[in-house]
Coordinates of C-alpha atoms and ligand atoms in Angstrom, one line a residue:
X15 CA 61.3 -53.4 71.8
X16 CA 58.9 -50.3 72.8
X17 CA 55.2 -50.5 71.1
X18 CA 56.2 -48.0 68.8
X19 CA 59.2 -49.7 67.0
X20 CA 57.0 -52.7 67.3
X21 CA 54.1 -51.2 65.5
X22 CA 56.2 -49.7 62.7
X23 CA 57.9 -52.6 62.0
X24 CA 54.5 -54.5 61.7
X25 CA 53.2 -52.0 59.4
X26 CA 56.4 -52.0 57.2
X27 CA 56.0 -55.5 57.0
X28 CA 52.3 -55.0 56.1
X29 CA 53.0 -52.3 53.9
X30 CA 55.6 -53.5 51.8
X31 CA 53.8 -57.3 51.4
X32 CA 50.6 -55.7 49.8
X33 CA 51.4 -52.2 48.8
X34 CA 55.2 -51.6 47.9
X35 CA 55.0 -53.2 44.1
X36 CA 52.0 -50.8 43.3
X37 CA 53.6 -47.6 44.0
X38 CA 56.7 -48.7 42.8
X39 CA 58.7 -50.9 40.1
X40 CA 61.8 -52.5 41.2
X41 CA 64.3 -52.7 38.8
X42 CA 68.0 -54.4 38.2
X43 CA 70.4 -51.7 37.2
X44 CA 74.2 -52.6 37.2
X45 CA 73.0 -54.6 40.5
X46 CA 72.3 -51.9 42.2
X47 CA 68.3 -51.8 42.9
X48 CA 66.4 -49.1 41.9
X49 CA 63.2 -47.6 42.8
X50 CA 61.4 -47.0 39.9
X51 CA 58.4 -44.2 40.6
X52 CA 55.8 -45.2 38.2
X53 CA 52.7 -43.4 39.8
X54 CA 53.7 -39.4 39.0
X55 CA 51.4 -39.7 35.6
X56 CA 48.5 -40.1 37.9
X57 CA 46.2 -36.9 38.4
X58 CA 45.8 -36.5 42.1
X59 CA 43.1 -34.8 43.5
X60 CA 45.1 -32.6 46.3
X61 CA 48.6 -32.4 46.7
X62 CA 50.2 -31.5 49.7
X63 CA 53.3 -29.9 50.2
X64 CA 55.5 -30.1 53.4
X65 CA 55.0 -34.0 55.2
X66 CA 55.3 -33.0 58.6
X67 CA 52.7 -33.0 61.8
X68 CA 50.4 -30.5 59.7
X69 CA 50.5 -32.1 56.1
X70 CA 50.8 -35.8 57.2
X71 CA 47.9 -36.1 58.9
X72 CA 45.6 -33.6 56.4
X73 CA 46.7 -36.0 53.3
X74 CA 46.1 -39.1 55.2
X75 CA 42.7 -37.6 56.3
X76 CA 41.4 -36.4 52.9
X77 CA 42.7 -40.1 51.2
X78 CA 40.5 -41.5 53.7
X79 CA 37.4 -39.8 53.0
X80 CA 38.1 -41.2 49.2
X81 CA 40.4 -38.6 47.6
X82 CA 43.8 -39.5 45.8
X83 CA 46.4 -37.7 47.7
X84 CA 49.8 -36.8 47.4
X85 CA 51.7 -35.3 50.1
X86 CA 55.2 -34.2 49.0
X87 CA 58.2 -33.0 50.5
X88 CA 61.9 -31.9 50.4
X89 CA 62.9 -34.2 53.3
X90 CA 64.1 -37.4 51.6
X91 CA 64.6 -39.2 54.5
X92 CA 61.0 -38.3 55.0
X93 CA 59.5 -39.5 52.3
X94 CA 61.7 -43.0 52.3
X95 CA 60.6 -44.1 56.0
X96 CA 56.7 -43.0 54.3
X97 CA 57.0 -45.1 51.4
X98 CA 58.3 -47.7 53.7
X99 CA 54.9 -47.6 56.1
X100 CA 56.9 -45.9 58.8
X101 CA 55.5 -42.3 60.3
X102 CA 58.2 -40.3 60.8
X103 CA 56.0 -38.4 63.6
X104 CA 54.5 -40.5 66.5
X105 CA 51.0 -39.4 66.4
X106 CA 48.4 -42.3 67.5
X107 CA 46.4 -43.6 64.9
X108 CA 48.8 -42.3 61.9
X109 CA 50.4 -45.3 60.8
X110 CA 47.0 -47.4 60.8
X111 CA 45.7 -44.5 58.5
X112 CA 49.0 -44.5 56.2
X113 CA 49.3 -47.9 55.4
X114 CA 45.1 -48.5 54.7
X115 CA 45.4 -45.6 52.5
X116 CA 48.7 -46.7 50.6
X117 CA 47.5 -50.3 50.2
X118 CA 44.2 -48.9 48.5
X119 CA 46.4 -46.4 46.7
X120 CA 44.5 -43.3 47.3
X121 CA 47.8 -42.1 49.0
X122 CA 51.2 -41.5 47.9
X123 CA 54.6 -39.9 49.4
X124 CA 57.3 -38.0 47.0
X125 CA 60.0 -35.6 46.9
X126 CA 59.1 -34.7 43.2
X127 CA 56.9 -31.6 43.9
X128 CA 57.2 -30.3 40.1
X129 CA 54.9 -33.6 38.6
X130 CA 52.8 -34.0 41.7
X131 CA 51.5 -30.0 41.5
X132 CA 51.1 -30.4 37.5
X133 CA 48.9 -33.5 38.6
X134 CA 46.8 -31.8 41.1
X135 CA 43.7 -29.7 41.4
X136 CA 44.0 -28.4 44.9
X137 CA 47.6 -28.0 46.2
X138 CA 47.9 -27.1 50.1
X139 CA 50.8 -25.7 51.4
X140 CA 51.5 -27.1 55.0
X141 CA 55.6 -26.4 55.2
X142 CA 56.5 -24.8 58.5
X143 CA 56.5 -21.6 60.1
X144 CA 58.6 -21.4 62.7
X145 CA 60.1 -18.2 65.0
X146 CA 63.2 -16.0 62.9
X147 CA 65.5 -14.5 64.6
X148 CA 63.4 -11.2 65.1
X149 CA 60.3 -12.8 66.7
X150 CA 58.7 -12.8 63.0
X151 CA 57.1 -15.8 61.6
X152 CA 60.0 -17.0 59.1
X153 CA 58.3 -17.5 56.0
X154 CA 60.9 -18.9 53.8
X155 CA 59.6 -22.4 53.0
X156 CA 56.1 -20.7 52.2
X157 CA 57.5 -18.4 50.0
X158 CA 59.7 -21.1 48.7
X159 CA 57.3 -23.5 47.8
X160 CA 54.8 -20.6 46.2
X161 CA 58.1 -20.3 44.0
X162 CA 57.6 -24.0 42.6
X163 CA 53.6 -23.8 42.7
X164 CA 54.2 -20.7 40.2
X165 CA 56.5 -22.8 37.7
X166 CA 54.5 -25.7 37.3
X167 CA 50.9 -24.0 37.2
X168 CA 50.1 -25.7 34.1
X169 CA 46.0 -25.6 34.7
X170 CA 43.3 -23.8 36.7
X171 CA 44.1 -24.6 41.0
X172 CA 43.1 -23.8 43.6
X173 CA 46.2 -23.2 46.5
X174 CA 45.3 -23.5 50.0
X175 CA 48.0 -22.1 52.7
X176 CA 47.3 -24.2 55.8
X177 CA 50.7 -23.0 57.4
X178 CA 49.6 -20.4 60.1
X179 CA 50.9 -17.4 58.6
X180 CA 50.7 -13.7 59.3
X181 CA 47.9 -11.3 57.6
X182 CA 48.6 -10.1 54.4
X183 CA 50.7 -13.3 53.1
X184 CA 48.1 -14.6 51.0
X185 CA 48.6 -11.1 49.1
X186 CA 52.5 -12.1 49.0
X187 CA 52.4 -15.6 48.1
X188 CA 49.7 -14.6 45.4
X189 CA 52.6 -12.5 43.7
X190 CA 55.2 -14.6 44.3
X191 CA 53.2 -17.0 42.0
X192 CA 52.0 -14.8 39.5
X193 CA 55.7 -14.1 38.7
X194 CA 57.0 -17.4 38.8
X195 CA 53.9 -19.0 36.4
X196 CA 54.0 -19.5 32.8
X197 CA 51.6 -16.2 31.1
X198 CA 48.3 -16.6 31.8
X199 CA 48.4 -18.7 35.2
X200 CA 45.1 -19.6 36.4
X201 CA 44.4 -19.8 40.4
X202 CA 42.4 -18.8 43.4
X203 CA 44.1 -18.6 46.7
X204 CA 42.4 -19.8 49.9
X205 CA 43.6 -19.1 53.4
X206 CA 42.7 -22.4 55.0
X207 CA 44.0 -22.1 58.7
X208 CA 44.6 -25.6 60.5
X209 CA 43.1 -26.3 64.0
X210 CA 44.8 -29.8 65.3
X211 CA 46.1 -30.0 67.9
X212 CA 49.2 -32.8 68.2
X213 CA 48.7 -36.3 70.0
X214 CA 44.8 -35.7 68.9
X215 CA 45.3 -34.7 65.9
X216 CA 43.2 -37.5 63.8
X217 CA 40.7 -37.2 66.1
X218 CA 40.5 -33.2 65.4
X219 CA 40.9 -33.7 61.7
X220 CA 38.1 -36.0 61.4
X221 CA 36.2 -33.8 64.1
X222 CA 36.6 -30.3 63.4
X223 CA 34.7 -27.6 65.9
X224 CA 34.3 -25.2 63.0
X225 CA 36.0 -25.0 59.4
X226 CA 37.9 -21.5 58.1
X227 CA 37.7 -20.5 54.6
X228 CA 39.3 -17.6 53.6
X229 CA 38.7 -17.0 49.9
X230 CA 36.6 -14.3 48.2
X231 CA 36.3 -16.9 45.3
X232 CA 32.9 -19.5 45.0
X233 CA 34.8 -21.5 42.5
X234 CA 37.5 -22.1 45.0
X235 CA 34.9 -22.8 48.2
X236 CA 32.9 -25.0 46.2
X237 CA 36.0 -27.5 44.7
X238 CA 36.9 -27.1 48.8
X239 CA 33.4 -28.4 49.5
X240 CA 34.0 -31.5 47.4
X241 CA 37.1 -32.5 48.6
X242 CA 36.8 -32.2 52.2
X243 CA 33.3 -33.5 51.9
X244 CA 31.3 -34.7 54.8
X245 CA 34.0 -32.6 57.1
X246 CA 32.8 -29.2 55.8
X247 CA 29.0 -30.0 56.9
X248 CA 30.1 -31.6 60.1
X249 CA 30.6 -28.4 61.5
X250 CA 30.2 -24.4 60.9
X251 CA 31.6 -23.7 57.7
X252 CA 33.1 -20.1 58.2
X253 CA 33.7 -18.3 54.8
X254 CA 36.2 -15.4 55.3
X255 CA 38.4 -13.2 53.8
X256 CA 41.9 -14.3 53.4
X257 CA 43.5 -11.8 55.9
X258 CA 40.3 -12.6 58.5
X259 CA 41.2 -16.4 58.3
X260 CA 45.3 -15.4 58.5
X261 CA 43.6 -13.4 62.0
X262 CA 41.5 -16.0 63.4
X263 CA 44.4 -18.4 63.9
X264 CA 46.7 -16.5 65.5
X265 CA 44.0 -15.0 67.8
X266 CA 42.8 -18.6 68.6
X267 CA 46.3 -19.8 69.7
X268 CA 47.3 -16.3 71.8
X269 CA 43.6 -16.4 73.5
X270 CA 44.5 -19.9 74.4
X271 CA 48.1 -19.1 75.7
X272 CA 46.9 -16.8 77.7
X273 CA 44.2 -18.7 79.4
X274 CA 47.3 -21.2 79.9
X275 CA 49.6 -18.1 81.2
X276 CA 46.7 -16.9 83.6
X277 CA 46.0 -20.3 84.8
X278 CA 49.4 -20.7 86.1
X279 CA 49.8 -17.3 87.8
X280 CA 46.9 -18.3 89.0
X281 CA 48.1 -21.4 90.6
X282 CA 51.3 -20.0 92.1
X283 CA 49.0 -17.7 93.8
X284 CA 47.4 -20.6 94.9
X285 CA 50.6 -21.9 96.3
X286 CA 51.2 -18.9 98.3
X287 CA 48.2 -18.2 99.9
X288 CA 47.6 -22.3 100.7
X289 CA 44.8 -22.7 98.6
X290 CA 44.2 -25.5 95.7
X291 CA 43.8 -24.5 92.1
X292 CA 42.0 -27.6 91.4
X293 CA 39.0 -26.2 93.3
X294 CA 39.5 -22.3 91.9
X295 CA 39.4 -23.8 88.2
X296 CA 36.5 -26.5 89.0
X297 CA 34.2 -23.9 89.8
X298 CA 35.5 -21.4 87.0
X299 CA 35.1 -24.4 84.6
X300 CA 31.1 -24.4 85.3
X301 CA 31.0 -20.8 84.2
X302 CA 29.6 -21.2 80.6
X303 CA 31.3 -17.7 80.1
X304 CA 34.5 -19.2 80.5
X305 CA 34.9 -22.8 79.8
X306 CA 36.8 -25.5 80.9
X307 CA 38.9 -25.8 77.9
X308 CA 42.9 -24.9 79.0
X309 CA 42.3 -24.3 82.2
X310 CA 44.7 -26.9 83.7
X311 CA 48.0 -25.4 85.5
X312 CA 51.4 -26.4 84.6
X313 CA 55.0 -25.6 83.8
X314 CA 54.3 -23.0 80.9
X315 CA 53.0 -23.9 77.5
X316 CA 55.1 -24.8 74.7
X317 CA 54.8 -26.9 71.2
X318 CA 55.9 -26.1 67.9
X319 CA 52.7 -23.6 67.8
X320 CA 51.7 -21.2 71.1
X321 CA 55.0 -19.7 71.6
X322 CA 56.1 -18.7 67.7
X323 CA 52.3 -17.6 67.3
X324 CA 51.9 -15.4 70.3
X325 CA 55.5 -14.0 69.4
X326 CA 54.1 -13.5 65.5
X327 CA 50.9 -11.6 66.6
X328 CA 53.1 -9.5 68.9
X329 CA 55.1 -8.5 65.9
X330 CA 52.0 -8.5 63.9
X331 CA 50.5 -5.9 66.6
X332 CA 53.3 -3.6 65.8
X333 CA 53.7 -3.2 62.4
X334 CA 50.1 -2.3 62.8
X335 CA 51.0 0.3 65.3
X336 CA 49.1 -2.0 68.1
X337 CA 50.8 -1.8 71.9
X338 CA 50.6 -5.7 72.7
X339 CA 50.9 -5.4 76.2
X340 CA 48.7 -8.6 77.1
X341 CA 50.7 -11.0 75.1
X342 CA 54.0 -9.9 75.9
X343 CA 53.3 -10.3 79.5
X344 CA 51.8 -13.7 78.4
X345 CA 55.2 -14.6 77.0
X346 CA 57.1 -13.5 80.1
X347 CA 55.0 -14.9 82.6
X348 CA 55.3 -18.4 80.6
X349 CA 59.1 -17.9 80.6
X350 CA 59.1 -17.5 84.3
X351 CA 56.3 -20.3 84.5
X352 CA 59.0 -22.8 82.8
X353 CA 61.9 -22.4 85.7
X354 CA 59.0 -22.7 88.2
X355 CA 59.8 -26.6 88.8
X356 CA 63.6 -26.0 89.0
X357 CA 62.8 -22.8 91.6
X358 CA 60.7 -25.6 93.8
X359 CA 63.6 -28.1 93.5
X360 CA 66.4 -25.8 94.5
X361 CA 63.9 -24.5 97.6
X362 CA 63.5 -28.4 98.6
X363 CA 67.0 -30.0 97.6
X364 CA 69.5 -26.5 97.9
X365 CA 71.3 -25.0 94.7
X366 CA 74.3 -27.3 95.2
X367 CA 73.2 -30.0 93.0
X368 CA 76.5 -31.8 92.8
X369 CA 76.4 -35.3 93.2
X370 CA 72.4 -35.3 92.8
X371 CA 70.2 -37.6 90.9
X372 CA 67.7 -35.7 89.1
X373 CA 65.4 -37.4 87.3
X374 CA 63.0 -35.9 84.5
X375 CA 60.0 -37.9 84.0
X376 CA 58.6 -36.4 80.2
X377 CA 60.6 -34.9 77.3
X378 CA 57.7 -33.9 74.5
X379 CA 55.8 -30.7 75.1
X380 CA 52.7 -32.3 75.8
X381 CA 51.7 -36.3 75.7
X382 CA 50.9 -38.2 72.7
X383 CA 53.5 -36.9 71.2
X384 CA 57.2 -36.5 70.4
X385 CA 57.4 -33.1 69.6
X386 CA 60.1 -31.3 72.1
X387 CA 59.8 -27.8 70.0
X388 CA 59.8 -25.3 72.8
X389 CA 58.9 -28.2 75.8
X390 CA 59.4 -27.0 79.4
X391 CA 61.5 -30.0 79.7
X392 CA 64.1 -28.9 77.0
X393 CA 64.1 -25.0 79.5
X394 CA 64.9 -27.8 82.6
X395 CA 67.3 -30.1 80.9
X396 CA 69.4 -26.3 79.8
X397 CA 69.8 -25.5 83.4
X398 CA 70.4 -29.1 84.9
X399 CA 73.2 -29.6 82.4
X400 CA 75.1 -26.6 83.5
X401 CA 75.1 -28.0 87.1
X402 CA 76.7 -31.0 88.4
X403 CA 74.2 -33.2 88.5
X404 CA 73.5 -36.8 87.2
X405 CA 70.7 -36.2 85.3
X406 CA 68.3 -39.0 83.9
X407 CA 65.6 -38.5 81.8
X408 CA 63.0 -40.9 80.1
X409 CA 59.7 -40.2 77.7
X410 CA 57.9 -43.1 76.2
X411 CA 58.8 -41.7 72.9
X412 CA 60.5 -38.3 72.4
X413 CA 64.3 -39.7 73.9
X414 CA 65.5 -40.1 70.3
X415 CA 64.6 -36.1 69.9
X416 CA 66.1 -35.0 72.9
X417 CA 69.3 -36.6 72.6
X418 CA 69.7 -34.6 69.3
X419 CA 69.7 -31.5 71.3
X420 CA 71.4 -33.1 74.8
X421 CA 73.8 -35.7 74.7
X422 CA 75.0 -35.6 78.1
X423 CA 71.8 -36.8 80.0
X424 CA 72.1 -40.0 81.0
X425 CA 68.3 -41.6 78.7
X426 CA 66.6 -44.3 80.5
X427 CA 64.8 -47.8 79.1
X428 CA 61.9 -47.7 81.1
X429 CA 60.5 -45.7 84.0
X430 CA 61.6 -48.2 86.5
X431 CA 65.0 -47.0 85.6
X432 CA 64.6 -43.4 85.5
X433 CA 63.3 -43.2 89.0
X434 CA 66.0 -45.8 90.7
X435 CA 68.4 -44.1 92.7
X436 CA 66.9 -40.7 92.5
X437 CA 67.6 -37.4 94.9
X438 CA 64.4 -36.0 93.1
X439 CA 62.0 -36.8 90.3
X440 CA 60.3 -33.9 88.4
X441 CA 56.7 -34.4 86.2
X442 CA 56.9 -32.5 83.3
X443 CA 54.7 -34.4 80.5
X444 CA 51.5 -35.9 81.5
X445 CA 52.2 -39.5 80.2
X446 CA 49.2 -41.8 81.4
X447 CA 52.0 -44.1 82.1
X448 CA 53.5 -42.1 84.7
X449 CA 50.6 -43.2 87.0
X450 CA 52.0 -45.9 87.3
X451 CA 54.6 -44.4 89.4
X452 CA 51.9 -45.0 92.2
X453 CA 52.6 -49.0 92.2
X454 CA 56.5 -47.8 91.7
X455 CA 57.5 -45.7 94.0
X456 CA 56.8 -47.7 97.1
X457 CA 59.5 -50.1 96.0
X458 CA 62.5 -47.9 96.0
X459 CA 64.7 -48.2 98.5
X460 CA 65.4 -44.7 98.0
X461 CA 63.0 -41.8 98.2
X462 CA 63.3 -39.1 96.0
X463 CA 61.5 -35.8 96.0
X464 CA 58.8 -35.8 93.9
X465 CA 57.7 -32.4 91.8
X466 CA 54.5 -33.0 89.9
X467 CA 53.9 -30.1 87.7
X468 CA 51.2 -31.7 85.4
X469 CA 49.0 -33.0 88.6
X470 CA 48.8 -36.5 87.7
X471 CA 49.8 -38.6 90.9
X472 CA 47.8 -38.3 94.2
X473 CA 50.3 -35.8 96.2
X474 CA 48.6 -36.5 99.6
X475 CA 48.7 -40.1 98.9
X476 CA 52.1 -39.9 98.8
X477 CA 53.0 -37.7 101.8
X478 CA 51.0 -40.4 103.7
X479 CA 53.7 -43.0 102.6
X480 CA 56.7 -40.8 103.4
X481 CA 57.6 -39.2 100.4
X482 CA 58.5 -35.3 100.1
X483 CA 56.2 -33.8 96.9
X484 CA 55.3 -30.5 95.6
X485 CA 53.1 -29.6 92.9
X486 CA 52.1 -26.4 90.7
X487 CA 49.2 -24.7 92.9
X488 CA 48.1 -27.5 95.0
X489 CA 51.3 -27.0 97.3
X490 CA 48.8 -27.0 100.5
X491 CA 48.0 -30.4 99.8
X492 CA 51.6 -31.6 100.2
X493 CA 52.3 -29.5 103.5
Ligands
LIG14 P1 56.7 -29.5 60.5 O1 57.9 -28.8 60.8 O2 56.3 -30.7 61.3 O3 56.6 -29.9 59.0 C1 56.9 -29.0 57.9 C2 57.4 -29.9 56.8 O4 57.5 -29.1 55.6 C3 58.7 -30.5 57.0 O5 58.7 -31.9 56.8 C4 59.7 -29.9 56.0 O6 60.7 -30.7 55.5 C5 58.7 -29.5 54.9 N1 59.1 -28.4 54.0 C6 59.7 -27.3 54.3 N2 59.9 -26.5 53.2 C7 59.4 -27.2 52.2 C8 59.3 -27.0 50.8 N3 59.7 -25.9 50.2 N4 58.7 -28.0 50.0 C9 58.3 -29.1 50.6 N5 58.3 -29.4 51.9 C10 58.9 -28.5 52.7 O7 55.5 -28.4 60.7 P2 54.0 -28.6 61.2 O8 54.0 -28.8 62.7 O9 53.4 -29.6 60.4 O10 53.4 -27.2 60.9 C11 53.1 -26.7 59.6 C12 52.4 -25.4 59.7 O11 51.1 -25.7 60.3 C13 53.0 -24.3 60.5 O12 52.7 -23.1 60.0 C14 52.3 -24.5 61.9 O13 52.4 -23.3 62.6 C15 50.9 -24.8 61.5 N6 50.2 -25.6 62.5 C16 50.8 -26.6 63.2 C17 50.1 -27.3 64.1 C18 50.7 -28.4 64.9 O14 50.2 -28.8 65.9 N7 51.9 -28.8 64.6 C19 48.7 -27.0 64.3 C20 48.1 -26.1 63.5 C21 48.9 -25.3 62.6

């Protein structure tokens, strides 16, 4: 049993010994059992709508600092494995956080979103965003759940959007719950833009660089102030207007992209010209002017968050009559950057792939993690599958995701078993574990090509014991 099942079945365990009875009432109907939901009288001091990396990890934050929290959702399935102590993201520290605040009851999961809003003083809307069909952010579930906000504004609130949405929606949800609310609906609406980033998420949550409030109303700032408490004097507290705060988030994201994009031009420049990024961004690290933040080359960016953003502000740009030439070159030279590792392993192994064992070490986007939206590895897998390769894969915890979207790769157990029998191994997630590989490889009797594109084994090391390995930018090491 991996850590992760082991650890959710401890805290379900846990969870249901000391906390289960309190949230719910278990009752005998026709002998069926029945999960009575007793707590939706309770007034809740923030409700938060949409349970997902965003909204789970804000809830279980702000019941930790001592606030009664509700975080809601359409998801059923969701909300079941959460009112069973299960995360149904791996994020580290999450389940530890859910079950303490569950068994103290400042934190509860449901699907009823009408009750839980009536209860609330602060609602926050954290559904998702993701990429439409024309490059826009699709803003259905925000406008969605403004819809239900509207019909059950029943007192003064204040509504936060934390979803990262483009300028001017604040003006549109605003309507959308103005027309929806019973006469008289009272409400400020704050543009509260989210900053974590996934597999450090608690960490960021509880550590913020700076806070963004976009609100022209003091009312709504200084209810803000009390709920999020200590975490609001931690750090700068910017106070914005809602479309500057709607701005700031995707400008943070596409600035960051683009150091990523650069970086890895960068590096195959580096490859080229037989010269080793590492030492190139070392030094540009120590420039103040710079920093030494996203500077690390790789095999493109992706996440649930980079790629729809940059794509939004592009669109963004262009309603406003804006030329984005710098981000859409940012989004081509990360489509390029994402076939870079299958380019290398054509160049080493030839384009006839039949009868090769390819073995791709890292599903999620980035560690700590099992997100796969827009990972490099889900960009690999596409093209491998087309060929007539075997094609193993393993990731210490995004295989169940994968396998939703490609059935035919052969998932392994452990890493041991991934890298047995292999024509070539490719990198694409920097696991800690895969380090290991250093103690691992030796033992095969086979040796496989190894293509390192998150920089995480010692290359030269390597080539000393025999093996044939190629990196992104440090290719002159492996020569
Ligand atoms: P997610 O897809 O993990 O979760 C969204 C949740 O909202 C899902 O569980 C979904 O079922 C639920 N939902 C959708 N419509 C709903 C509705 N009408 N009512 C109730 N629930 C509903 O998304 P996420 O990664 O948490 O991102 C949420 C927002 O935060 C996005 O706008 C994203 O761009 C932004 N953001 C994400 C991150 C990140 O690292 N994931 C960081 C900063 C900002």
């Amino acid at each position: 049993m991996n850590q992760y099942l082991k650890k959710s079945l401890l805290s379900f365990i846990i969870f249901t010994t000391f906390s289960y009875e309190s949230a719910y009432q278990l009752s005998d109907n026709n002998n069926n059992i029945e999960f009575v939901d007793k707590e939706l009288s309770k007034n809740y001091d923030v409700c938060v709508i949409g349970t997902g990396y965003v909204g789970l990890v804000l809830g279980s934050g702000l019941a930790e600092i001592g606030n009664k929290v509700i975080c809601l959702d359409i998801d059923s399935n969701k909300i079941d494995l959460l009112n069973n102590g299960v995360s149904p993201i791996f994020e580290p520290g999450i389940e530890d956080l859910i079950l303490k605040n569950t068994t103290s009851r400042n934190l509860y999961f449901s699907c009823n979103l009408a009750d839980s809003i009536k209860n609330s003083q602060v609602v926050v809307i954290a559904v998702g965003t993701p990429q439409g069909p024309d490059g826009k952010a699709d803003l259905s579930a925000i406008y969605s759940a403004a819809e239900t906000i509207g019909k059950n504004l029943n007192s003064y609130k204040v509504i936060c959007i934390k979803s990262t949405v483009p300028i001017g929606t604040w003006q549109k949800v605003t309507k959308i719950i103005r027309d929806s609310c019973p006469e008289n609906c009272d409400f400020d609406l704050v543009s509260l833009p989210e900053f974590l980033r996934e597999g450090t998420a608690i960490y960021d949550s509880f550590n913020p660089s700076y806070n963004v409030v976009g609100t022209n109303s003091e009312k709504a700032v200084n209810i803000l102030k009390s709920i999020f408490k200590d975490l609001f004097n931690k750090a700068p507290l910017l106070i914005v207007s809602n479309p500057t705060a709607e701005t700031i988030k995707y400008s943070i994201n596409s600035f960051l992209a683009t150091k990523i994009a650069f970086i890895n031009e960068l590096a195959n420049l580096c490859d080229n010209a037989g010269v080793d990024i590492s030492e190139v961004t070392k030094c540009m690290a120590l420039d103040h002017r710079i920093g030494k933040e996203y500077l690390k080359q790789g095999p493109g960016f992706g996440g649930s968050c980079f790629p729809k953003d940059v794509q939004a502000l592009i669109k963004i740009m262009e309603e406003y009559n804006v030329e984005p030439k710098i981000l859409k070159s940012v989004m081509d030279s990360n489509e390029y950057q994402k076939r870079i590792a299958l380019k290398k392993l054509y160049h080493l192994i030839g384009q006839d792939l039949k009868n090769k064992t390819i073995t791709i070490l890292g599903l999620a986007f980035k560690s700590g993690t099992n997100d796969i939206r827009n990972s490099p590895a889900k960009d690999i897998l596409e093209e491998l599958v087309k060929s007539e390769a075997n094609i193993k894969a393993y990731d210490p915890v995004a295989i169940p995701e994968m396998r939703r979207v490609f059935s035919k790769v052969n998932y392994c157990n452990s890493l041991e078993e991934a890298i047995s029998n292999s024509d070539a191994i490719i990198i694409v997630t920097e696991w800690k574990e895969f380090t290991e590989l250093h103690d691992l490889l030796p033992k095969l009797d086979k040796k496989p090509i190894i293509i390192d594109t998150k920089d995480i084994l010692n290359l030269e090391h390597l080539k000393e014991q025999g093996f044939i390995v190629d990196s992104i930018g440090r290719s002159c090491k492996c020569k």
